Amino acid sequence: LRKELGFVSASYFDRCFKNESSFDIVLSAKFGGFGRRGNISDKDVRRVRQLLESFGIASKGDYPYTMLSQGQKQRVLLARALMAPPKLLILDEPLNGLDIYARDFFLNTLTEIADATDVTIIYVTHYTEEILSDVFDKCLLLRNGRIYAKGSLKELFTSEKISSFLRYPVNIQRDEEDYIRLSMEDENVDGRTKLESDSVTSQRILLKSFVIDQLGVDESDILEYVDDGVSGTHFKRNGFQQLQEDMKSGQIGCVVVKDFSRFGRDYLTVS
């Protein structure tokens, strides 16, 4: 049964692997456990190398587990999970601790696996943005270790049902590609929805404080571009579109961002 089950969980395997090489970790899946417990064929060696190559970590084959970055560890564990190959793949919060590039790489790889194989995938997560609607069609909501609701994604992921599940008012949005986005509904004391979300208000305070106090910019010279309550997965946002136009016209000569994902989560795809 173990050989038919692929399992990815950094929190679990971080306690199991230390000095084992990436190659040996992937190979161990052949035996349904840890270490080498039987004969190894040339076909097995080729399979391991193929998996490491496909995940962009062929050069890390001899590296001990503890010397890998978190993203590289997840790739090794995913390669291990696919060694058999499995009939069931369980991914336990696989994006924890990953940077934006590693997250995108993992999710894109997961989509390719779903398209190319018949493997059943169980994905455990706390974040709606990790739920790929082109990969998953069913959902199980858990609260306090008990099943709260189960059904199709489209049936369960509505603002009304998720608000009831979280016991807090939220808004569920889907973009053109059916990307699921969850946001908190900001409310005034009297229960009415605010005209502007708290996140935008707080960001404005921080940004103005910086450019006025640190850069000496006059407040009257500040231009503001706001996209509130709009999915950040694409660039079809009014505020961002205006920002682009002002950059093209020369009003803006330099843009500083925390990371490129601030422009939009599809920045890797559009380069």
XYZ file of C-alpha atoms in Angstrom, residues 3-229:
227
model
C 4.240 2.078 -2.683
C 0.919 3.268 -4.104
C 0.810 6.319 -1.829
C 2.789 9.530 -2.403
C 3.131 11.842 0.582
C 4.621 15.364 0.794
C 4.906 16.991 4.212
C 7.920 19.094 5.151
C 6.873 19.171 8.812
C 6.983 15.357 8.866
C 10.013 14.606 6.692
C 12.161 17.312 8.295
C 12.207 14.981 11.302
C 13.071 11.934 9.173
C 15.811 13.160 6.845
C 19.058 14.854 7.833
C 22.232 13.773 6.037
C 20.593 11.591 3.380
C 21.279 12.762 -0.168
C 18.489 13.976 -2.434
C 19.132 10.987 -4.692
C 18.773 8.451 -1.866
C 15.653 10.159 -0.510
C 13.883 9.870 -3.860
C 15.125 6.312 -4.356
C 13.846 5.218 -0.942
C 10.257 5.564 -2.178
C 10.770 2.436 -4.277
C 10.848 0.386 -1.099
C 7.889 2.104 0.527
C 9.944 3.384 3.456
C 13.286 4.931 4.358
C 16.707 3.858 3.121
C 17.659 1.165 0.617
C 15.973 -2.143 1.397
C 16.458 -4.156 -1.759
C 18.086 -4.415 -5.160
C 18.482 -1.291 -7.247
C 18.290 -1.549 -11.022
C 19.611 0.755 -13.728
C 15.962 1.586 -14.438
C 15.542 2.823 -10.848
C 18.627 5.037 -11.137
C 17.383 6.503 -14.422
C 13.966 7.148 -12.878
C 15.478 9.068 -9.953
C 17.689 11.156 -12.225
C 14.752 11.855 -14.526
C 12.649 13.127 -11.621
C 15.437 15.317 -10.229
C 16.025 16.724 -13.704
C 12.340 17.433 -14.320
C 12.146 19.399 -11.064
C 15.289 21.417 -11.813
C 17.405 19.939 -9.013
C 19.603 17.459 -10.894
C 22.697 19.262 -9.603
C 21.512 18.727 -6.007
C 21.412 14.947 -6.206
C 24.401 14.476 -3.884
C 23.404 17.256 -1.476
C 22.343 16.220 2.028
C 18.765 17.137 2.894
C 19.760 19.724 5.495
C 21.794 21.700 2.931
C 18.819 22.269 0.631
C 16.629 25.359 0.629
C 12.997 24.924 1.643
C 11.896 25.078 -1.990
C 14.477 22.470 -3.001
C 13.362 20.202 -0.147
C 9.781 20.371 -1.379
C 10.892 19.455 -4.895
C 12.847 16.479 -3.560
C 9.848 15.323 -1.528
C 7.530 15.708 -4.519
C 9.967 13.728 -6.679
C 10.034 11.052 -3.971
C 6.236 10.971 -3.897
C 6.141 10.344 -7.657
C 8.867 7.678 -7.730
C 6.459 4.701 -7.686
C 4.322 6.314 -9.366
C 1.448 6.598 -6.863
C -2.295 6.122 -7.192
C -2.906 8.647 -4.403
C -0.844 11.799 -3.775
C -1.275 13.582 -0.427
C 0.171 17.094 -0.121
C 0.191 18.455 3.426
C 0.538 22.262 3.308
C 3.282 21.961 0.649
C 3.789 25.713 0.153
C 4.668 26.545 3.768
C 7.920 28.502 3.954
C 8.295 28.903 0.180
C 9.075 32.180 -1.582
C 6.887 33.446 -4.416
C 8.923 31.778 -7.168
C 9.011 28.405 -5.401
C 5.261 28.618 -4.764
C 4.502 29.304 -8.429
C 6.857 26.530 -9.537
C 5.186 24.026 -7.223
C 1.635 24.960 -8.264
C 2.546 24.879 -11.967
C 4.152 21.465 -11.477
C 1.051 20.246 -9.678
C -1.093 21.328 -12.631
C 1.193 19.426 -15.016
C 0.973 16.303 -12.845
C -2.823 16.489 -12.812
C -2.922 16.922 -16.606
C -0.442 14.130 -17.369
C -1.556 11.440 -14.891
C -4.649 9.858 -13.376
C -3.371 10.211 -9.813
C -5.890 11.281 -7.172
C -4.604 14.336 -5.279
C -5.509 15.358 -1.729
C -4.273 18.863 -0.950
C -4.297 20.218 2.616
C -4.134 23.999 2.987
C -5.345 27.039 4.942
C -5.197 29.369 1.918
C -7.776 29.682 -0.851
C -5.251 30.991 -3.385
C -3.597 27.561 -3.387
C -6.806 25.828 -4.460
C -6.485 25.310 -8.211
C -9.925 24.957 -9.726
C -8.496 23.279 -12.845
C -6.932 20.582 -10.627
C -9.439 20.143 -7.792
C -13.193 19.788 -8.091
C -14.154 18.646 -4.583
C -13.565 20.185 -1.173
C -13.745 19.125 2.465
C -13.974 21.826 5.146
C -12.718 20.861 8.606
C -13.333 22.664 11.875
C -11.944 21.438 15.195
C -11.021 18.127 13.620
C -14.556 17.435 12.384
C -16.126 17.619 8.948
C -18.026 20.879 8.629
C -19.060 20.527 4.972
C -18.119 18.667 1.803
C -19.020 18.990 -1.852
C -17.894 20.599 -5.092
C -15.736 23.729 -5.085
C -18.419 25.774 -6.810
C -21.015 24.591 -4.315
C -18.973 25.310 -1.176
C -16.932 28.349 -2.142
C -19.550 31.045 -1.939
C -19.351 34.136 0.233
C -22.323 32.979 2.301
C -21.043 29.460 3.048
C -17.404 30.413 3.725
C -18.521 33.294 5.957
C -20.602 30.822 7.954
C -17.646 28.399 8.123
C -15.167 31.055 9.310
C -17.751 32.783 11.530
C -16.658 36.055 9.965
C -17.995 37.936 6.925
C -15.814 37.345 3.854
C -16.105 37.924 0.141
C -15.349 35.168 -2.386
C -14.366 36.280 -5.882
C -13.441 34.304 -8.985
C -11.518 35.807 -11.887
C -11.675 34.840 -15.574
C -9.565 31.738 -14.913
C -11.743 30.742 -11.933
C -8.998 31.677 -9.488
C -10.531 31.742 -6.006
C -9.856 34.832 -3.888
C -11.032 35.306 -0.319
C -11.032 38.696 1.376
C -12.373 39.938 4.686
C -15.384 42.207 4.598
C -14.410 45.363 6.482
C -17.292 46.704 8.531
C -17.951 49.848 10.494
C -19.084 49.713 14.089
C -22.705 49.867 12.980
C -22.247 46.806 10.754
C -22.255 48.587 7.394
C -19.567 47.723 4.825
C -16.825 50.336 4.634
C -16.214 52.330 1.465
C -12.537 51.413 1.687
C -10.822 48.337 3.134
C -8.625 48.641 6.206
C -5.631 47.293 4.263
C -5.755 50.143 1.748
C -6.137 52.745 4.498
C -3.172 51.382 6.456
C -1.001 51.143 3.330
C -1.789 54.752 2.456
C -0.703 55.899 5.927
C 2.570 53.957 5.722
C 3.412 55.096 2.203
C 2.634 58.757 2.794
C 4.600 58.726 6.018
C 7.622 57.352 4.179
C 7.625 59.634 1.126
C 6.882 62.767 3.171
C 9.097 62.162 6.205
C 11.937 60.207 4.625
C 12.032 61.571 1.078
C 10.812 65.091 1.714
C 8.041 64.927 -0.888
C 5.232 67.443 -0.584
C 1.855 65.795 -0.075
C 0.363 67.818 -2.938
C 2.803 66.129 -5.326
C 1.659 62.608 -4.459
C -0.348 60.686 -7.069
C -2.411 57.780 -5.790
C -3.440 54.606 -7.613
C -5.846 52.308 -5.790
C -7.330 48.912 -6.682
C -9.466 47.930 -3.713
C -11.253 44.590 -3.618
